[in-house]
Short mmCIF file of C-alpha atoms and ligand atoms in Angstrom, two decimals:
data_model
loop_
_atom_site.label_atom_id
_atom_site.label_comp_id
_atom_site.label_asym_id
_atom_site.label_seq_id
_atom_site.Cartn_x
_atom_site.Cartn_y
_atom_site.Cartn_z
CA UNK A 117 31.24 -13.81 -95.37
CA UNK A 118 28.24 -15.93 -93.86
CA UNK A 119 25.99 -18.50 -95.26
CA UNK A 120 23.09 -19.89 -94.07
CA UNK A 121 22.93 -23.54 -94.97
CA UNK A 122 21.92 -27.19 -93.12
CA UNK A 123 24.49 -27.41 -90.35
CA UNK A 124 26.68 -30.50 -89.99
CA UNK A 125 27.91 -30.77 -93.42
CA UNK A 126 31.21 -32.47 -93.99
CA UNK A 127 32.82 -29.32 -95.53
CA UNK A 128 31.76 -25.80 -96.36
CA UNK A 129 34.31 -23.57 -98.18
CA UNK A 130 34.25 -20.52 -99.93
CA UNK A 131 36.78 -19.14 -103.17
CA UNK A 132 37.97 -15.71 -103.73
CA UNK A 133 40.32 -14.59 -106.37
CA UNK A 134 41.32 -18.15 -106.58
CA UNK A 135 42.09 -18.90 -102.90
CA UNK A 136 40.10 -21.30 -101.03
CA UNK A 137 38.69 -20.23 -97.45
CA UNK A 138 37.69 -22.83 -95.49
CA UNK A 139 34.26 -21.88 -93.62
CA UNK A 140 33.71 -22.79 -89.91
CA UNK A 141 30.10 -23.77 -88.22
CA UNK A 142 29.10 -20.84 -85.92
CA UNK A 143 26.97 -23.19 -83.86
CA UNK A 144 25.32 -20.64 -81.66
CA UNK A 145 24.14 -18.73 -84.68
CA UNK A 146 23.69 -21.76 -87.08
CA UNK A 147 25.41 -20.58 -89.93
CA UNK A 148 28.75 -20.91 -91.77
CA UNK A 149 31.41 -18.07 -91.57
CA UNK A 150 35.01 -17.01 -92.64
CA UNK A 151 36.90 -13.69 -92.33
CA UNK A 152 38.04 -12.75 -95.81
CA UNK A 153 40.72 -10.26 -96.41
CA UNK A 154 40.96 -7.92 -99.56
CA UNK A 155 44.49 -7.27 -100.55
CA UNK A 156 45.84 -3.67 -100.30
CA UNK A 157 46.59 -4.17 -104.19
CA UNK A 158 43.03 -5.53 -105.23
CA UNK A 159 41.50 -3.77 -108.21
CA UNK A 160 37.99 -1.71 -107.29
CA UNK A 161 35.35 -3.33 -108.89
CA UNK A 162 32.33 -6.00 -108.46
CA UNK A 163 33.73 -9.67 -107.33
CA UNK A 164 31.56 -12.75 -106.36
CA UNK A 165 32.55 -15.17 -103.85
CA UNK A 166 31.79 -18.63 -104.84
CA UNK A 167 30.50 -20.95 -101.83
CA UNK A 168 30.18 -24.83 -101.85
CA UNK A 169 29.52 -27.57 -99.41
CA UNK A 170 28.85 -30.97 -99.12
CA UNK A 171 26.60 -32.68 -96.43
CA UNK A 172 27.67 -35.95 -94.72
CA UNK A 173 25.55 -37.71 -97.53
CA UNK A 174 27.39 -36.18 -100.10
CA UNK A 175 24.61 -33.78 -101.36
CA UNK A 176 26.23 -30.77 -102.61
CA UNK A 177 25.55 -27.07 -102.23
CA UNK A 178 26.73 -24.38 -104.42
CA UNK A 179 26.41 -20.60 -104.20
CA UNK A 180 27.82 -17.38 -104.93
CA UNK A 181 27.53 -14.05 -102.99
CA UNK A 182 28.51 -10.69 -104.83
CA UNK A 183 31.45 -8.67 -103.18
CA UNK A 184 31.87 -5.36 -103.80
CA UNK A 185 35.71 -3.84 -103.48
CA UNK A 186 35.42 -0.12 -102.85
CA UNK A 187 38.25 2.14 -103.99
CA UNK A 188 40.33 3.51 -101.12
CA UNK A 189 42.66 6.61 -101.41
CA UNK A 190 46.03 5.92 -99.75
CA UNK A 191 48.61 9.05 -98.85
CA UNK A 192 51.60 9.09 -101.09
CA UNK A 193 55.09 9.90 -99.39
CA UNK A 194 57.88 11.16 -101.61
CA UNK A 195 61.45 10.84 -100.01
CA UNK A 196 64.95 11.39 -101.39
CA UNK A 197 67.85 9.30 -99.76
CA UNK A 198 71.52 8.80 -100.61
CA UNK A 199 71.31 5.79 -103.04
CA UNK A 200 73.57 3.64 -100.97
CA UNK A 201 71.00 3.63 -98.31
CA UNK A 202 68.14 2.53 -101.32
CA UNK A 203 70.02 0.24 -103.40
CA UNK A 204 71.08 -3.05 -101.98
CA UNK A 205 73.97 -4.86 -103.34
CA UNK A 206 73.75 -8.30 -105.08
CA UNK A 207 74.24 -10.10 -102.03
CA UNK A 208 71.84 -8.18 -99.44
CA UNK A 209 69.26 -8.18 -102.56
CA UNK A 210 69.26 -12.04 -102.76
CA UNK A 211 69.06 -12.16 -98.62
CA UNK A 212 65.94 -9.74 -99.16
CA UNK A 213 64.37 -12.20 -101.82
CA UNK A 214 64.71 -15.31 -100.09
CA UNK A 215 63.24 -13.71 -96.93
CA UNK A 216 60.20 -12.38 -98.80
CA UNK A 217 59.99 -15.45 -100.59
CA UNK A 218 59.87 -17.48 -96.88
CA UNK A 219 57.16 -15.18 -95.48
CA UNK A 220 54.98 -15.24 -98.45
CA UNK A 221 55.44 -19.26 -98.34
CA UNK A 222 54.07 -18.99 -94.84
CA UNK A 223 51.22 -17.20 -95.59
CA UNK A 224 49.95 -19.42 -98.11
CA UNK A 225 49.24 -21.89 -95.57
CA UNK A 226 45.93 -22.29 -93.94
CA UNK A 227 45.19 -24.24 -90.48
CA UNK A 228 41.90 -25.03 -90.82
CA UNK A 229 41.16 -25.01 -86.94
CA UNK A 230 40.65 -21.57 -85.25
CA UNK A 231 42.89 -20.59 -82.44
CA UNK A 232 41.98 -16.74 -82.27
CA UNK A 233 38.98 -15.68 -79.75
CA UNK A 234 37.09 -12.75 -79.55
CA UNK A 235 38.47 -9.37 -80.12
CA UNK A 236 42.26 -9.07 -81.77
CA UNK A 237 43.92 -6.59 -79.47
CA UNK A 238 46.49 -3.68 -80.50
CA UNK A 239 49.76 -5.05 -79.45
CA UNK A 240 51.61 -1.82 -78.00
CA UNK A 241 50.29 1.59 -76.76
CA UNK A 242 51.42 4.31 -79.27
CA UNK A 243 50.24 6.73 -81.73
CA UNK A 244 50.37 5.61 -85.54
CA UNK A 245 53.47 7.22 -87.50
CA UNK A 246 53.15 5.55 -90.60
CA UNK A 247 49.77 4.42 -91.96
CA UNK A 248 48.98 1.05 -93.39
CA UNK A 249 48.77 1.82 -97.20
CA UNK A 250 51.19 4.46 -97.18
CA UNK A 251 52.68 4.51 -100.80
CA UNK A 252 56.27 5.86 -100.98
CA UNK A 253 58.19 7.22 -103.56
CA UNK A 254 62.00 7.15 -102.79
CA UNK A 255 64.37 8.52 -105.44
CA UNK A 256 61.61 8.98 -108.13
CA UNK A 257 61.32 4.98 -107.83
CA UNK A 258 57.69 3.47 -106.64
CA UNK A 259 58.10 0.98 -103.47
CA UNK A 260 55.50 -1.40 -101.99
CA UNK A 261 52.80 0.29 -100.29
CA UNK A 262 53.09 -0.04 -96.51
CA UNK A 263 52.11 -3.51 -95.57
CA UNK A 264 50.88 -2.52 -91.84
CA UNK A 265 50.98 0.00 -89.59
CA UNK A 266 53.98 1.72 -87.58
CA UNK A 267 53.17 2.43 -84.11
CA UNK A 268 55.54 4.63 -82.38
CA UNK A 269 56.55 3.61 -78.81
CA UNK A 270 59.44 3.69 -76.40
CA UNK A 271 62.19 0.91 -76.94
CA UNK A 272 61.97 -1.55 -74.47
CA UNK A 273 57.70 -1.53 -74.28
CA UNK A 274 56.31 -4.71 -74.24
CA UNK A 275 54.80 -6.13 -77.44
CA UNK A 276 51.67 -8.22 -76.84
CA UNK A 277 49.95 -11.07 -79.07
CA UNK A 278 46.68 -9.53 -80.66
CA UNK A 279 45.29 -12.95 -80.25
CA UNK A 280 46.11 -16.49 -79.32
CA UNK A 281 47.99 -18.98 -82.14
CA UNK A 282 51.44 -20.58 -82.75
CA UNK A 283 54.25 -18.59 -82.98
CA UNK A 284 55.64 -20.02 -86.29
CA UNK A 285 58.51 -17.51 -87.21
CA UNK A 286 61.47 -16.11 -84.88
CA UNK A 287 64.13 -14.30 -86.89
CA UNK A 288 66.17 -11.35 -87.84
CA UNK A 289 65.36 -10.37 -91.15
CA UNK A 290 67.09 -7.24 -93.37
CA UNK A 291 64.10 -5.13 -93.37
CA UNK A 292 62.20 -6.16 -90.40
CA UNK A 293 64.73 -6.72 -88.21
CA UNK A 294 63.87 -8.93 -84.98
CA UNK A 295 60.43 -10.19 -85.90
CA UNK A 296 57.91 -12.70 -84.86
CA UNK A 297 54.88 -14.29 -86.75
CA UNK A 298 51.99 -15.79 -85.34
CA UNK A 299 49.40 -18.23 -86.74
CA UNK A 300 45.70 -17.53 -85.36
CA UNK A 301 44.32 -19.91 -87.29
CA UNK A 302 41.64 -20.11 -90.50
CA UNK A 303 44.47 -18.35 -92.54
CA UNK A 304 44.78 -15.39 -90.10
CA UNK A 305 48.87 -14.32 -89.45
CA UNK A 306 50.11 -10.95 -87.52
CA UNK A 307 53.43 -10.28 -87.41
CA UNK A 308 55.68 -7.77 -85.19
CA UNK A 309 58.62 -6.25 -86.83
CA UNK A 310 61.92 -4.32 -85.65
CA UNK A 311 61.86 -5.83 -81.87
CA UNK A 312 64.70 -5.20 -79.57
CA UNK A 313 64.04 -8.33 -77.73
CA UNK A 314 62.38 -11.49 -78.61
CA UNK A 315 60.89 -13.61 -76.11
CA UNK A 316 58.82 -16.10 -78.16
CA UNK A 317 60.01 -19.67 -79.09
CA UNK A 318 59.06 -20.93 -82.87
CA UNK A 319 56.46 -23.33 -82.26
CA UNK A 320 55.53 -22.28 -79.04
CA UNK A 321 51.58 -21.94 -78.46
CA UNK A 322 50.81 -18.21 -77.36
CA UNK A 323 48.10 -16.99 -75.44
CA UNK A 324 46.27 -13.50 -76.23
CA UNK A 325 48.31 -10.66 -74.50
CA UNK A 326 51.09 -12.71 -73.89
CA UNK A 327 54.38 -10.54 -74.28
CA UNK A 328 56.32 -11.30 -77.43
CA UNK A 329 59.06 -9.33 -76.71
CA UNK A 330 59.90 -5.47 -77.01
CA UNK A 331 59.38 -2.74 -79.43
CA UNK A 332 62.85 -2.01 -80.64
CA UNK A 333 64.48 -0.34 -84.00
CA UNK A 334 66.25 -3.33 -85.29
CA UNK A 335 66.47 -3.90 -89.13
CA UNK A 336 65.58 -0.98 -91.49
CA UNK A 337 64.27 1.48 -89.17
CA UNK A 338 64.90 5.12 -88.15
CA UNK A 339 63.77 4.90 -84.80
CA UNK A 340 62.29 2.66 -82.04
CA UNK A 341 58.64 1.57 -83.45
CA UNK A 342 56.48 -1.60 -83.72
CA UNK A 343 55.40 -2.38 -87.03
CA UNK A 344 52.43 -4.56 -86.99
CA UNK A 345 51.06 -6.63 -90.07
CA UNK A 346 47.75 -8.54 -90.76
CA UNK A 347 47.59 -10.92 -93.42
CA UNK A 348 44.50 -13.06 -94.16
CA UNK A 349 44.41 -15.74 -96.51
CA UNK A 350 47.80 -14.27 -97.87
CA UNK A 351 46.17 -10.83 -98.46
CA UNK A 352 47.56 -7.61 -96.45
CA UNK A 353 44.92 -5.82 -94.55
CA UNK A 354 44.50 -3.04 -91.95
CA UNK A 355 45.26 -4.66 -88.90
CA UNK A 356 42.60 -1.83 -87.45
CA UNK A 357 40.27 -3.01 -89.75
CA UNK A 358 40.58 -6.52 -87.96
CA UNK A 359 40.53 -4.90 -84.62
CA UNK A 360 37.15 -3.15 -85.50
CA UNK A 361 35.35 -5.93 -87.12
CA UNK A 362 36.11 -7.85 -84.32
CA UNK A 363 35.31 -5.38 -81.26
CA UNK A 364 31.97 -6.87 -80.41
CA UNK A 365 33.17 -10.33 -80.53
CA UNK A 366 32.89 -12.42 -77.11
CA UNK A 367 35.95 -14.24 -75.79
ZN1 ZN B 435 56.14 -0.56 -91.00
#
């Protein structure tokens, strides 16, 4: 999203579905910009992105920009599994809920500064074994659609940081196994799940392409692969859409 307005404003922000999105000045092109993610669960239709800003003298600017969310069809996978593999005992359920809450709380935070630069990288080579958005029905129960992409890769394959940022989480989670989450600033997060080994430390500043760990099969996983996820202002987006969008950007 871009807005051409007088430069050197005190602030400029967008608002979409109740979320505030800080916009930053692209000094080369003299406009304000931000990356906006539309969640996997968003309903197709016409939306509006509100934009407001204020100059240093206190004069305000208000605007709105139309945004159309188009329908995308995702495939559905139907599976039958022994209930012992699907149903969680109360203690595990409590653990899973706690972990989900912690992750969601993380994605609500927006670091205004931009830590990322240029194009995002695919963190490991490998074919897509499970695409983004795949809907899963297990034992006739609807499960959450797949929130990232699974890349098939051999155990031990280095996992690289998609872009520069801070390591904001290193943990061993029930579903995701050994996991790393990076904050790239401006509300963009990337995550790397099921690692066999983690080489990054929480709080550490990371450059694009740094090795974060190795591909594994920890957590709920049926074989070595990397689950790679991207969140933008809390929305789950297809990591490959971020790759395409930033493809031509200079470092
Ligand atoms: Zn996955």
